[in-house]
Structure formats: C-alpha cells, structure tokens
Coordinates of C-alpha atoms and ligand atoms in Angstrom, one line a residue:
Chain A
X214 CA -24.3 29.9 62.9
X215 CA -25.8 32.3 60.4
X216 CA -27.1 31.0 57.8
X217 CA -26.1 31.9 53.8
X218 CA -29.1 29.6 52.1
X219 CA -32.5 28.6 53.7
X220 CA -34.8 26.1 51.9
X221 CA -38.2 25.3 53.0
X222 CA -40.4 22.5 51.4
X223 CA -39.3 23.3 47.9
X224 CA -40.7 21.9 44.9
X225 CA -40.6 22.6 41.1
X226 CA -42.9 20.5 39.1
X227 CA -42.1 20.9 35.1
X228 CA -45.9 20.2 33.4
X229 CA -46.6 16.4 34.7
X230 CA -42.8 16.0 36.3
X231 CA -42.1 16.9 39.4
X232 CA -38.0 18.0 39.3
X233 CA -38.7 18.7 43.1
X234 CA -40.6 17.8 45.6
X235 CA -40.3 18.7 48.6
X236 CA -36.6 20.2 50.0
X237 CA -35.8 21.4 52.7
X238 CA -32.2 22.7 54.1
X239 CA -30.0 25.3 55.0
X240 CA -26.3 25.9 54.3
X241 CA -24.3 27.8 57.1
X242 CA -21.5 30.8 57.0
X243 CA -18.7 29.3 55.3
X244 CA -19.5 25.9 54.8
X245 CA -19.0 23.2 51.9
X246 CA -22.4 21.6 51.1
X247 CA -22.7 19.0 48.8
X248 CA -25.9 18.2 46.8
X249 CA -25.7 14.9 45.7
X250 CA -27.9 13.0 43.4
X251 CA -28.0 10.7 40.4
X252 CA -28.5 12.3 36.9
X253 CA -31.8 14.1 36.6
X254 CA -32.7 14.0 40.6
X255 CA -33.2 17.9 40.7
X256 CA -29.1 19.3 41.2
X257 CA -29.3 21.8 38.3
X258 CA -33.1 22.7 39.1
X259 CA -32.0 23.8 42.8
X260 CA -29.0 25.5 41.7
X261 CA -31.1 27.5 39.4
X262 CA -34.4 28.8 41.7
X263 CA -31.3 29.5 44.5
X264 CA -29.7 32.1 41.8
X265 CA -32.9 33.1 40.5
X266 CA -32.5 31.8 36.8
X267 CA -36.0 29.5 37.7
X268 CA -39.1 30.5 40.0
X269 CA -40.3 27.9 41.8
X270 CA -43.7 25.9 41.8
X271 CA -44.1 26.0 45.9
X272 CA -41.9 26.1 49.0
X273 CA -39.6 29.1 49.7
X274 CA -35.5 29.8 49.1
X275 CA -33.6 32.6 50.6
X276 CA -30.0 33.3 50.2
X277 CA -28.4 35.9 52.7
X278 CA -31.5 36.2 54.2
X279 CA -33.6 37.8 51.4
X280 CA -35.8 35.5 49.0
X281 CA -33.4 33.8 46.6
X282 CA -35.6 36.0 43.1
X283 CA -33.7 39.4 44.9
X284 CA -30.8 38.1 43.0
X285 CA -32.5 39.3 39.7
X286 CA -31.8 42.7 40.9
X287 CA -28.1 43.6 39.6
X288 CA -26.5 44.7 42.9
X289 CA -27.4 42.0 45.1
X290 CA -25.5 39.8 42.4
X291 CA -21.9 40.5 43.0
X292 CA -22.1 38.1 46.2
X293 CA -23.1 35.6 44.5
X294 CA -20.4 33.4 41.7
X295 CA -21.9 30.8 39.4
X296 CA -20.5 27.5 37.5
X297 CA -23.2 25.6 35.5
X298 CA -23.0 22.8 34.0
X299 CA -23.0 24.8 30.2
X300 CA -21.5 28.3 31.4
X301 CA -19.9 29.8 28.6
X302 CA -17.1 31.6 26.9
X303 CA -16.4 33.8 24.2
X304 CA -14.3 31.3 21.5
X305 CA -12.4 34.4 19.7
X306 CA -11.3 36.0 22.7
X307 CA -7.9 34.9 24.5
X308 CA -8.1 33.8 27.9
X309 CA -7.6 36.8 29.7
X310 CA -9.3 38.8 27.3
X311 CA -12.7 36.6 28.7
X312 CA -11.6 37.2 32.1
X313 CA -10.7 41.0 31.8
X314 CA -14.8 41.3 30.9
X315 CA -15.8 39.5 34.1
X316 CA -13.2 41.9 35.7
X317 CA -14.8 45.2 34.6
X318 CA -18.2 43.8 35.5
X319 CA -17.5 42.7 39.0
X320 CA -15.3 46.0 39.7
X321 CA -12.2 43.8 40.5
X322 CA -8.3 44.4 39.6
X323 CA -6.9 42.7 36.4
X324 CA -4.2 41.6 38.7
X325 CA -6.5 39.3 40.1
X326 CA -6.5 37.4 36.5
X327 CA -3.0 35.7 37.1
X328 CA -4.5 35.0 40.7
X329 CA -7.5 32.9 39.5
X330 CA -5.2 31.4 36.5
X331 CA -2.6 30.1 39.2
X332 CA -5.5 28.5 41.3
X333 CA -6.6 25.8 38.3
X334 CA -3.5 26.0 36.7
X335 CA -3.9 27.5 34.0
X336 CA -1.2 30.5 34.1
X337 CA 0.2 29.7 30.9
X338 CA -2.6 29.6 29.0
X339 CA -3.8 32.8 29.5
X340 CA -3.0 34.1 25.8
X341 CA -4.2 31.2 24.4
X342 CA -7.5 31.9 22.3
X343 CA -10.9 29.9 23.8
X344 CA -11.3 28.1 21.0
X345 CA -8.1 26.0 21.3
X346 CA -8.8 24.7 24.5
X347 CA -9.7 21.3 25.4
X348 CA -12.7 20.5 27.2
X349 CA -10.9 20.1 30.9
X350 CA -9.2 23.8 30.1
X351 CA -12.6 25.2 29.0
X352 CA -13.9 23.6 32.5
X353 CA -11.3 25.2 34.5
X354 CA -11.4 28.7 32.9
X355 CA -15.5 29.0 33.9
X356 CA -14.5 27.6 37.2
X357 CA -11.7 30.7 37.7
X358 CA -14.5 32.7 35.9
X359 CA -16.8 32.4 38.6
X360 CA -14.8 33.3 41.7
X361 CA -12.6 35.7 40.1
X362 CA -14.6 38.0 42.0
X363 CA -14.5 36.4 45.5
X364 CA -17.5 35.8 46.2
X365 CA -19.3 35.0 49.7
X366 CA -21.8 32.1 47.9
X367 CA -20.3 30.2 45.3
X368 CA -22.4 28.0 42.7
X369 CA -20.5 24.8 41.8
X370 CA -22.4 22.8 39.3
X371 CA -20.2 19.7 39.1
X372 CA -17.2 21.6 38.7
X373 CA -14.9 18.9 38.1
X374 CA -16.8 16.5 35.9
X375 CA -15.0 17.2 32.8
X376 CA -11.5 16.7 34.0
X377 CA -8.8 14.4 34.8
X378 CA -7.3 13.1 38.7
X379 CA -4.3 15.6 38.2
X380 CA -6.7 19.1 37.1
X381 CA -9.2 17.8 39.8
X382 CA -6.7 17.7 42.3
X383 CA -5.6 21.3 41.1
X384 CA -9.1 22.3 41.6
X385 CA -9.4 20.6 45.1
X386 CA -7.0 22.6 46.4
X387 CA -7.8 25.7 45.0
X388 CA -11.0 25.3 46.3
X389 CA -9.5 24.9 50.0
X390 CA -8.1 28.5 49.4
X391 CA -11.6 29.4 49.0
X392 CA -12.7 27.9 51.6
X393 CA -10.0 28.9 54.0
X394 CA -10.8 32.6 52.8
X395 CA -14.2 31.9 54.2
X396 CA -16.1 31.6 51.2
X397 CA -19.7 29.6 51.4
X398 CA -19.8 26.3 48.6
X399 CA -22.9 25.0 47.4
X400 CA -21.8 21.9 45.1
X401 CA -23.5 19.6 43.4
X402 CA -22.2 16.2 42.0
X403 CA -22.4 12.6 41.4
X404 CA -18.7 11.7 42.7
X405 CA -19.0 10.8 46.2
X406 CA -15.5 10.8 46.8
X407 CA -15.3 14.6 45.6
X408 CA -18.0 14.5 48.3
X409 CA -16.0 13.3 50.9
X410 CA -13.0 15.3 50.3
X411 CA -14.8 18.9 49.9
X412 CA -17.3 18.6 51.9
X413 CA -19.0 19.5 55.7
X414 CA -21.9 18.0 55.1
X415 CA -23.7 16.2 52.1
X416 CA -27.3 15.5 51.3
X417 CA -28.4 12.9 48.9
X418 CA -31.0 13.8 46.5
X419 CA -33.2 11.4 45.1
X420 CA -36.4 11.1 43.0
X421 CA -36.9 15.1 44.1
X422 CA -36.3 14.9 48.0
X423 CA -33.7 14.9 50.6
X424 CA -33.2 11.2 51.3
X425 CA -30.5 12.0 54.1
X426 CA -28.2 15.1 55.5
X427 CA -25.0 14.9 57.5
X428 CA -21.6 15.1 57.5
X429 CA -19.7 12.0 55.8
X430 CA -18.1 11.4 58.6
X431 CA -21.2 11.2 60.7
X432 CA -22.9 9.0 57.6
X433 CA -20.2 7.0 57.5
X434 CA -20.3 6.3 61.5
X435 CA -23.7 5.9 61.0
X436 CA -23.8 2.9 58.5
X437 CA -20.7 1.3 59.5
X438 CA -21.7 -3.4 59.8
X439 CA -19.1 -2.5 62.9
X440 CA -16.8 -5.6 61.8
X441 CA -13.1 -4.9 59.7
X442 CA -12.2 -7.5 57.4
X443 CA -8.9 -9.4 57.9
X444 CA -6.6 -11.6 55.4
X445 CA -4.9 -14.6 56.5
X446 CA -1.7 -16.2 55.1
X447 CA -3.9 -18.7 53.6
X448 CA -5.4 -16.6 51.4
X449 CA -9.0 -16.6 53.1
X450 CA -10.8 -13.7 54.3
X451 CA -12.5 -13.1 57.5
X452 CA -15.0 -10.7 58.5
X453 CA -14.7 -9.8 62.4
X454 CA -16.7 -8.0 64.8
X455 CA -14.7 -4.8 66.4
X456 CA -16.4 -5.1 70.0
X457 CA -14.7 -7.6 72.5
X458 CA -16.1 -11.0 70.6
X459 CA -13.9 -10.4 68.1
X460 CA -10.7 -8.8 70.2
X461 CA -10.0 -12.4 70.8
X462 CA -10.0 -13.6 67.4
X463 CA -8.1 -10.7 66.0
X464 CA -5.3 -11.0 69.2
X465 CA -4.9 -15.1 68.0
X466 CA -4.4 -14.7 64.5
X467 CA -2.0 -11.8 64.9
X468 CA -0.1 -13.7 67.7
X469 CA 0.6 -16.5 65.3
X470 CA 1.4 -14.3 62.7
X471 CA -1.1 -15.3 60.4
X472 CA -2.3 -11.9 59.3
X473 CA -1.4 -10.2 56.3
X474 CA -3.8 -6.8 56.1
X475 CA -6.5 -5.6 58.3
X476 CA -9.2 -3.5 56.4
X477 CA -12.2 -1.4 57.7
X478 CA -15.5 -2.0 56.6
X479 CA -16.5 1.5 56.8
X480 CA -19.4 2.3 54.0
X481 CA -18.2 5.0 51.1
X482 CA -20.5 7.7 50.8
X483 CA -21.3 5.6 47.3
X484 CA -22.2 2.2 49.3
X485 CA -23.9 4.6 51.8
X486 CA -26.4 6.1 48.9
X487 CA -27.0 2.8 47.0
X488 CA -28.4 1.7 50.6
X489 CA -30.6 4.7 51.1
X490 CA -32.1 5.1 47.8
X491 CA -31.5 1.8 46.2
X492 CA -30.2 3.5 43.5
X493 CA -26.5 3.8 42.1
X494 CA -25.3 7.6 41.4
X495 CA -24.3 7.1 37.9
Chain B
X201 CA -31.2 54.7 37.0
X202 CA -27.8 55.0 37.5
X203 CA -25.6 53.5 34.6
X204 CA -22.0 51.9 34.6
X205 CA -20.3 53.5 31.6
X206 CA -17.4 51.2 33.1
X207 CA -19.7 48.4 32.7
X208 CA -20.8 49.1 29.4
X209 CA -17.3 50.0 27.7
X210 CA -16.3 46.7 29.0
X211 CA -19.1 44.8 27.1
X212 CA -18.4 46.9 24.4
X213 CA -14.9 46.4 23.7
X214 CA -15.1 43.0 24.1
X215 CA -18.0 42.6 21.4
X216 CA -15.3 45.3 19.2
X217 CA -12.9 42.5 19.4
X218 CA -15.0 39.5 19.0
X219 CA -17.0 41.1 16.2
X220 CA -13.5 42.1 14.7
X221 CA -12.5 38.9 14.2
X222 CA -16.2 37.4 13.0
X223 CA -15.4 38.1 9.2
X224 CA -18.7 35.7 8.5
X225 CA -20.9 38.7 10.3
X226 CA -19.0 42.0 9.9
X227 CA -18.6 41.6 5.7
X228 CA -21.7 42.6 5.6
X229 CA -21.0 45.9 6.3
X230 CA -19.2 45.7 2.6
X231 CA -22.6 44.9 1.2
X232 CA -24.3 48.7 1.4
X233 CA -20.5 50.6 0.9
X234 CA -20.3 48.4 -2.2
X235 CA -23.9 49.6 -3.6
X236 CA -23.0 52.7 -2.2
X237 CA -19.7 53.3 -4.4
X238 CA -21.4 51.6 -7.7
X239 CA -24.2 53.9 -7.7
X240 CA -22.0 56.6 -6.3
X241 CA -20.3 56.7 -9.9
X242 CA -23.6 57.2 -12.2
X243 CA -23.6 60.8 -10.1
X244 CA -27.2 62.5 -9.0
X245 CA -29.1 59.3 -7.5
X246 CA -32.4 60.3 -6.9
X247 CA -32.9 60.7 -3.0
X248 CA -35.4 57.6 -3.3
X249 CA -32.2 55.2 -4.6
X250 CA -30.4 56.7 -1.8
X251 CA -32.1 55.9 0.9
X252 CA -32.8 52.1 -0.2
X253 CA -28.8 52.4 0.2
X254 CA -29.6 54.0 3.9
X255 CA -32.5 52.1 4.4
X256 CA -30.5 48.5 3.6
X257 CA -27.2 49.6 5.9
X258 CA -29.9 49.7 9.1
X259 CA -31.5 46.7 8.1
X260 CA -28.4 44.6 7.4
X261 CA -25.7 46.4 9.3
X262 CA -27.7 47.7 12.2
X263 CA -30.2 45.4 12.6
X264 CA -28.3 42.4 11.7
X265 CA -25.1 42.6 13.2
X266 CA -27.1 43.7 16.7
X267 CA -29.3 39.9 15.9
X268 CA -25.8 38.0 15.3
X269 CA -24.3 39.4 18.3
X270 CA -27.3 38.6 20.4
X271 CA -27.5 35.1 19.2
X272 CA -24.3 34.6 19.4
X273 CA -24.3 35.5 23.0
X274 CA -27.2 33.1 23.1
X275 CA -25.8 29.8 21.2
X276 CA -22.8 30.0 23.6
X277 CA -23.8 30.3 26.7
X278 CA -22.5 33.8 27.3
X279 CA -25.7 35.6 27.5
X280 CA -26.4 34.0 30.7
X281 CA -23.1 34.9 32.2
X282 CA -23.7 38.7 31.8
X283 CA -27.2 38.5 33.3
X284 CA -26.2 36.8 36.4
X285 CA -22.8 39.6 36.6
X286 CA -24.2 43.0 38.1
X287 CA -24.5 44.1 34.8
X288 CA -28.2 45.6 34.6
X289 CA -30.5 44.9 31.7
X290 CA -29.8 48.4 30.6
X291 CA -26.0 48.1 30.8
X292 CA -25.9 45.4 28.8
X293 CA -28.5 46.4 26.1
X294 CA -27.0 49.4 25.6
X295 CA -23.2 48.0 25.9
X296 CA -24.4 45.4 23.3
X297 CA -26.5 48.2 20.9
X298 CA -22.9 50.4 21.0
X299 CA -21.0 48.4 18.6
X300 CA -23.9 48.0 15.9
X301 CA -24.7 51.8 16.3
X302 CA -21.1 53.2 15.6
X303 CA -20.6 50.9 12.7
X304 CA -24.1 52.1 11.7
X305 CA -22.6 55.8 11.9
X306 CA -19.9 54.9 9.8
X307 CA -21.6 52.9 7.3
X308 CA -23.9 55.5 6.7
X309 CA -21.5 58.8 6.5
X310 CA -19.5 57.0 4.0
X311 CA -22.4 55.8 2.2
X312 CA -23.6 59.1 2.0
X313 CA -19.6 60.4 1.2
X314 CA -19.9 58.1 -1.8
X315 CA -23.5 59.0 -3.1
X316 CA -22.5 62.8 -2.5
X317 CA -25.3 63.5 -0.5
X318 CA -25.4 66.6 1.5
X319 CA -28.7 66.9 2.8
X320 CA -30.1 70.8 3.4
X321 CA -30.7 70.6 7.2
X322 CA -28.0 68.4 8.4
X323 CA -28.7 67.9 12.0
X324 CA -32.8 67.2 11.4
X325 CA -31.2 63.9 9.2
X326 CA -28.7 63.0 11.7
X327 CA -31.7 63.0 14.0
X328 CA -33.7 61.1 12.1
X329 CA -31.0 58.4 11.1
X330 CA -29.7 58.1 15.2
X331 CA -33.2 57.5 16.0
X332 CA -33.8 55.0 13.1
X333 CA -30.4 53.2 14.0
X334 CA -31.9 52.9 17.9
X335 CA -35.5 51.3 16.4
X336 CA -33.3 49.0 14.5
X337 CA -30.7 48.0 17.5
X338 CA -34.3 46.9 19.2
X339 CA -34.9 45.1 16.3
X340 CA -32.4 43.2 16.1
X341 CA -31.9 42.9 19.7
X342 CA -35.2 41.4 19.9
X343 CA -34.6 38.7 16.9
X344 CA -31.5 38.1 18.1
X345 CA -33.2 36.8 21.8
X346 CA -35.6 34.3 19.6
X347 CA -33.3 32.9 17.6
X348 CA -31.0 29.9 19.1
X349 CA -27.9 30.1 16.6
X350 CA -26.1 33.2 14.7
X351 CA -27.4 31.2 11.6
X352 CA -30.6 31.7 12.4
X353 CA -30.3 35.3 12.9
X354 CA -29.2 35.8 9.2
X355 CA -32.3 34.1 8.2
X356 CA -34.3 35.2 10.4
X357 CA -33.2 38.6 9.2
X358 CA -34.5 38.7 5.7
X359 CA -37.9 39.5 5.7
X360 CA -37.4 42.6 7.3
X361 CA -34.7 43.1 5.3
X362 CA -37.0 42.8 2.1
X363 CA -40.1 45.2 3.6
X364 CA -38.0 47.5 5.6
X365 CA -35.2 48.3 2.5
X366 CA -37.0 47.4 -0.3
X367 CA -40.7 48.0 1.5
X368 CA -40.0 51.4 0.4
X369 CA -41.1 51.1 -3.1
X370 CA -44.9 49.4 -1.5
X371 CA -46.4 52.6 -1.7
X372 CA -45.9 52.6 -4.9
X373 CA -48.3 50.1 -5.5
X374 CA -50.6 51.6 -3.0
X375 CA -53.1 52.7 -5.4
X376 CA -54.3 49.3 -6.5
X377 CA -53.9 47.9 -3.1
X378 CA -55.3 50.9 -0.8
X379 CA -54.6 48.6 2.4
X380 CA -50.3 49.5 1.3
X381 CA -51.0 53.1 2.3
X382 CA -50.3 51.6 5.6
X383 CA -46.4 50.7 4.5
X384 CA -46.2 54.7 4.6
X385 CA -45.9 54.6 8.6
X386 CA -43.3 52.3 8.2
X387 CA -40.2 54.0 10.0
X388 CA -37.9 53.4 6.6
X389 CA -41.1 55.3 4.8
X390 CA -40.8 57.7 7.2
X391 CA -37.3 58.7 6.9
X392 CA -37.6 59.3 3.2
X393 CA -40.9 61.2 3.4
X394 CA -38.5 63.2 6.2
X395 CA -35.7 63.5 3.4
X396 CA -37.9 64.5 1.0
X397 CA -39.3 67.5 3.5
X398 CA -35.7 68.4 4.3
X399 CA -35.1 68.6 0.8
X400 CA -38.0 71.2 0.2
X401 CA -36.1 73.9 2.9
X402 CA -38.3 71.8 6.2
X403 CA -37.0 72.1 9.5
X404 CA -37.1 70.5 12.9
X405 CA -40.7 72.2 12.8
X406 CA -42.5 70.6 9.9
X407 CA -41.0 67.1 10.0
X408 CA -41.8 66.7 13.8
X409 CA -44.7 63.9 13.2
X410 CA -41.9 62.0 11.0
X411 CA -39.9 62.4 13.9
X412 CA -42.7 61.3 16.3
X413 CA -43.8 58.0 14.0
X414 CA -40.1 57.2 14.1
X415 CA -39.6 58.1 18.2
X416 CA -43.2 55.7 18.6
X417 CA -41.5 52.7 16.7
X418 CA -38.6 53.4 19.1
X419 CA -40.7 53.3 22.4
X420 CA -43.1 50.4 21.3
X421 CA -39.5 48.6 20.1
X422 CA -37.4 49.1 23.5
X423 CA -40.6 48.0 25.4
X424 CA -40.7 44.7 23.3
X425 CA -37.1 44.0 23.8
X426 CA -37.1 45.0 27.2
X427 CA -39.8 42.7 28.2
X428 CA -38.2 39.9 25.7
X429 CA -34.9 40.1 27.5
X430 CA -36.3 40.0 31.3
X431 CA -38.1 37.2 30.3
X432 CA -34.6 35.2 28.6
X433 CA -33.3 36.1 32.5
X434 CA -35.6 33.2 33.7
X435 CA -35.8 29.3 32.2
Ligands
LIG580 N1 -36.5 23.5 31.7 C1 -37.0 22.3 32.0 N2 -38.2 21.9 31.4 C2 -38.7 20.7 31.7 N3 -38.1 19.8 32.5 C3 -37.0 20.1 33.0 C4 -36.3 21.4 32.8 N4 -35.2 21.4 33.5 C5 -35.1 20.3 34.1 N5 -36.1 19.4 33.9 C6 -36.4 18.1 34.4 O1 -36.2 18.1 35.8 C7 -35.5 17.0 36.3 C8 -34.3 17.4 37.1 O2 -33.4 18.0 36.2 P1 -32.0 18.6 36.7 O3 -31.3 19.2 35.5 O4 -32.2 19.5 37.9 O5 -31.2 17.3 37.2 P2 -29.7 17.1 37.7 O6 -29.8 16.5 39.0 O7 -29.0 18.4 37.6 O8 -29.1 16.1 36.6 P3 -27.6 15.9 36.0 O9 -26.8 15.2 37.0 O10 -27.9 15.1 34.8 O11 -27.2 17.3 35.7 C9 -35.2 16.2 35.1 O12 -36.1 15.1 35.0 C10 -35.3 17.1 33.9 O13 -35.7 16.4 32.8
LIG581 MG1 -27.3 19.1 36.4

C-alpha cells in the first residue's frame, strides 16, 4: 500500500522539554489513523511539523512522499485540509460568506458550500453571522471548512471535542463519506471510543513515544483476560474462562436456567491504554 | 511569480465586508476628512498644513487600518488559515494591502477636494502618494504581525503616528539639534520636500532622489514584512 505519511524517529524538544521523542509511523492510502494520547503527550506538536507549521528538532516526516516542510510552498497545499484545535473564523461574516473565501482559495464551486453544510448539519445556518454561533456550531463550521476542498490528507485535531453525542454522530458519518470517497484521516484525540468507531488503526502516544500501533480490533484481541462474565439469578457474578474448562460451567448454569446476561470481558481501547502506559487519557 | 488575482479579490472582498462592518476601525478614516473639511474652510492652507492632513490619512488610515486588519487576522486564528490555503505570501499581502490602499486613495482625493489642492504636476504627486501608501501598507503590515490583539495595533500605532504626521515639523528644530536633519529622509519629509519641488514648475526629472528615498523605504519595508510574515508561517 502506498503510503500518504512516513515518520522516522521524530522528536521535537521545546528548550528543556522534549514534546517528542522519538516517533515513528506511517499512514497508508486511504486510511483512518488515530493519534491517541493524554493531554500534552505531543498530538498538536505532530499535527503541526506533518503540515509544516513546526520544524522539527530530529527525525524525518514526509507526506506524499516529499518532506512534510514542501507544504510551505503554496501549491503543494491544496492536498492537504486542516482542523486545529483553535482554527478560526471571521465573527462578522455569515456562514457562507467564511466559506465562499476558502472556496476562491482552493479553486472549488460555491455549490460545494450547501455540500459541506449538509455533512455537519449545519444547512440552515448558513446565513447565520459567526458570531452567533455556539461553540459546537463554530466546531462544525472549521471542520466543513477544512474539507470543503476534498482533500487527499485530512488534519483532524480532535474534531469532535467541543460537541454533543447527537453533532458527533453527525460528524461520524460525514466523516465515513470521506472516507468512502477515499480520503486519508490523520486524527488525534483523547476519546477512545471515537477511536474505535473511526479508526483502522490507532497508536497511543505517551510521554513523547509510540507506546503501541494496531488496529482496535487487533488490540483488543490482543489484551483480552479470555474469560466473559456471567450473572446468575442470585444476583452474584461469575467470571468464566471461554476455552473448554469453562464450556462446562457455562452449559450447567444455562441448563438450569440460572443465567440472566452473559458479558464479554473484552478490554476498551481506554482499559487497553491505562494498561500500557499506566496512565488514564483524560 | 505567477499571481491569483482570483485569489486575491477573494481575500479582498472579504476584508471589504468584514472591515465594513468594523465601525471601531474604519471611523478613523472620519478623522483626516474631518481636519480636512475644517481647515478646508479658512481657504489657502499652506502646502506644509496640508500635507500633515496627507501625511496623518497614511499614518492612521493606511497604516492603521492595514495593522488592525493584520491583527485581527492574528487574534482570531484566521491568519493561519490563509497561510496553510494555497494562497502565496504574495497573494495574501497584497489581497490584504488592497483594501487599506483604495481607502487610502479615497481618503486622500477628498482630502485634497476639500483643501482645494491641485498640485502643478499631477501625476509626479500621485506617484509619490501610491508609493508612500505602499511603504505604509508594509508598515502596518509589519506592526500588525507583532501585535497579538486589534487593541494593540491602535497603540501600537501612535508613535509613528506622532513622528511620521507630526515628525514633519522636527526639521524645524533642526538647527538646535543638528542630529534632526536626519528626520529630513523621513518618507513624510520627503513627500513635502517633493510637493514643494512640484510647486516650483519640477518634474519627474528633478524630484527623482525624493522619489528614490521614498522607493528605498519601500524595498527595505517589503523586505522586513516579507521576512516577518514567513517567519509568523512557522511556531
Ligand atoms: N510552542 C511551544 N513552545 C513550548 N512548548 C510547547 C509548544 N507547543 C507545545 N509545547 C509543549 O509540548 C508538549 C506537547 O504539546 P501538544 O500541544 O503537542 O500536546 P497535545 O497532545 O496536543 O495535548 P492536548 O490533548 O492538550 O491538545 C506539551 O508539554 C506542551 O507544553
Ligand atoms: Mg492538542
């Protein structure tokens, strides 16, 4: 598979702190990657040397193949869209009057405005003046800022931690459209369900290096005790090997109808972290 | 270099529209077209009054609006935006300098409307103004990148304000303090002595080393800004 970003042994070290020390990864052709870290683990400081907004102290990034500081030139920009963590907007323009800027500049149709509008659902706002939006509007209007262009690599500085389960969800699935159009994610965040749902493959981030890199699936798999968890009628709760000790178990307590819910014990991407680092993520 | 004019209309209009609606920033514009009218209606201003008039509307029209846009651009988060579009640095300097240079125009015609001035060589003052208004874009351009907040920019604004309008009347005091001859190669110096010239019957021929003291405040300006800018790109 081609690859869209290549990291080798990157590090960033800001006077006597090092934000990064040593990182190392690539991000395929239309995949979802998901940076995950606590607060201050080096998200932002990635995001930044990969769109050439931050040089780096060591190590090398390159992003479609050329090193990630091309992107100061203006052309090689247009492949590239960006959500940080404070992008902004002008407050006395309307909506679509922000938007029809970003469409001049990238060379793209105004019709693509309602488009991106539709996709965080926002298409009634679009007269509305910047000013009078809430935070969670604000969030969404950056986020249909930066792929109103369509572009190949797209920047996602926790795009979704300013807004509620029903905007998220919005987001989610406007997301998937990108995805499905082939687009390339690189997203950071500290929601590990977000994590699961978005994402191929994750790595967790912690005190500046990669502390593991795999699908959640595979992670999960990976860190599973192997045993589901079963509830009796008596209210007690038993933990149960799933190899052939504890078949025989299961088959007796479910042939005397004693059982009221089976649950797996498979780790959360969150449990799988706080293992791995020994740190929670927020 | 090949330029967007698509590009830079965009930024443009956008800054016509935002600016439109800033009344705290664009009243100033009311500031020189007041003096302007009141002095207008004593009738035969000496051409040294005048030009403080001239000489205040690029300091506090050009100049400032140009800062306040900048900062603006700046406190919000928007500057940052535009340099990471396909915008180039030039594209957005000049798209951003467009706005503060055609009020600038207007400002100063109707200044000059209202003072009835009606200098003898026309097109060696327009000359001289245009490249003025372009070392004062810079100018501002360049505060506008070191200041964090459109507050700052009006403060930050009015010590040039005082030497570059008022700075004028230093040479004044040159005799006493020989080390004010210097204040003469200021570029609002410069214009006046050019006025002055004009005044006498000069033409493009006898006032070309105003013109050149002016055109070397442009260069050494652009380079600064330049150079300030590409270095805003990067954290
Ligand atoms: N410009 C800077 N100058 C000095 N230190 C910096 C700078 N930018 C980041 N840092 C430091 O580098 C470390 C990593 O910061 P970064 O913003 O990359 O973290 P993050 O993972 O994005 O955190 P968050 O989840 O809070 O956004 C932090 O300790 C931060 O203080
Ligand atoms: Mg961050």
């Amino acid at each position: 598979m081609e690859n869209i970003i290549e990291v080798r042994s990157l590090a960033k070290i800001f006077g006597n702190q090092t934000a990064l020390a040593d990182v190392s990864f690539n991000v395929g052709k239309g995949e979802t990657f998901g940076f995950l870290g606590p607060s201050g683990s080096g998200k932002t400081t990635t995001i930044k040397i990969l769109t050439a907004q931050m040089s780096q102290t060591d190590g090398e990034a390159f992003v479609f193949g050329s090193p990630a500081a091309d992107l100061r030139k203006p052309d090689k920009r247009s492949k590239i869209g960006i959500l940080t963590d404070n992008s902004g907007l002008y407050e006395r323009l309307s909506v679509y009057d922000n938007l029809k800027l970003y469409c001049d500049l990238y060379d793209v149709s105004y019709t693509r405005i309602e488009e991106v509008l539709q996709m965080v659902n926002l298409e009634d706002t679009k007269k509305k003046k910047v000013a009078k939006l809430s935070k969670g509007m604000l969030q969404r209007v950056n986020l249909a800022r930066a792929f109103l262009h369509k572009p190949a690599l797209l920047f996602l500085d926790e795009p979704t931690s300013a807004l509620d389960p029903v905007n998220t969800k919005h987001i989610y699935k406007g997301l998937q459209t990108l995805k499905e159009e082939g687009t390339t994610i690189f997203l950071t965040t500290h929601d590990m369900n977000e994590a699961e749902e978005l994402c191929d493959r994750v790595a967790f981030l912690n005190k500046g290096t990669i502390q593991l890199l795999d699908s959640p699936k595979s992670l999960r798999r990976q860190f599973t005790d192997h045993t589901i968890t079963v509830e009796l009628v008596d209210g007690n709760k038993e933990i149960i090997d799933i190899g052939a000790n504890g078949a025989s178990k299961l088959y007796n307590y479910m042939s005397e109808n004693k059982v009221i819910s089976i649950n797996s014990n498979e780790p959360t991407l969150g449990d799988i972290f706080v293992e791995v680092t020994g740190r929670k993520l927020s | 270099m090949n330029m967007s004019i698509k590009r830079l209309m965009a930024i443009f209009n956008k800054d016509y529209k935002d600016l439109s609606r800033n009344l705290y920033v664009s009243f100033t514009v009311v500031v020189p077209l007041f003096l302007a009218a009141f002095m207008g209606r004593q009738g035969n201003i000496a051409l040294e009054q005048q030009y403080m008039v001239y000489n205040l509307t690029l300091c506090l029209v050009t100049a400032y609006i140009q800062c306040a846009l900048i900062a603006e651009e700046k406190e919000k988060n928007t500057l940052r935006n535009l340099m990471l579009s396909p915008a180039s640095t030039m594209e957005i300097l000049a798209g951003k300098g467009l706005l503060s240079f055609a009020t600038t125009l207007l400002v100063l015609g109707l200044s000059a409307f209202f003072l009835d001035y009606m200098p003898k060589d026309l097109i060696v003052v327009t000359a001289a103004m245009v490249l003025s208004a372009i070392f004062y874009i810079g100018l501002g351009t360049a505060l506008g990148l070191m200041t964090k907040s459109a507050m700052e920019a009006s403060v930050i604004i009015m010590p040039f304000v005082f030497v570059f309008s008022f700075g004028t009347s230093l040479s004044f005091f040159a005799d006493k303090y020989p080390f004010l001859h210097a204040a003469d190669y200021l570029p609002n110096a410069q214009l006046l002595l050019l006025a002055k010239e004009v005044e006498l019957g000069a033409g493009f021929a006898d006032v070309w080393s105003n013109l050149g003291i002016i055109a070397i405040w442009v260069v050494v300006m652009t380079a600064i800004t330049v150079a300030i800018y590409r270095k805003r790109m990067v954290d």
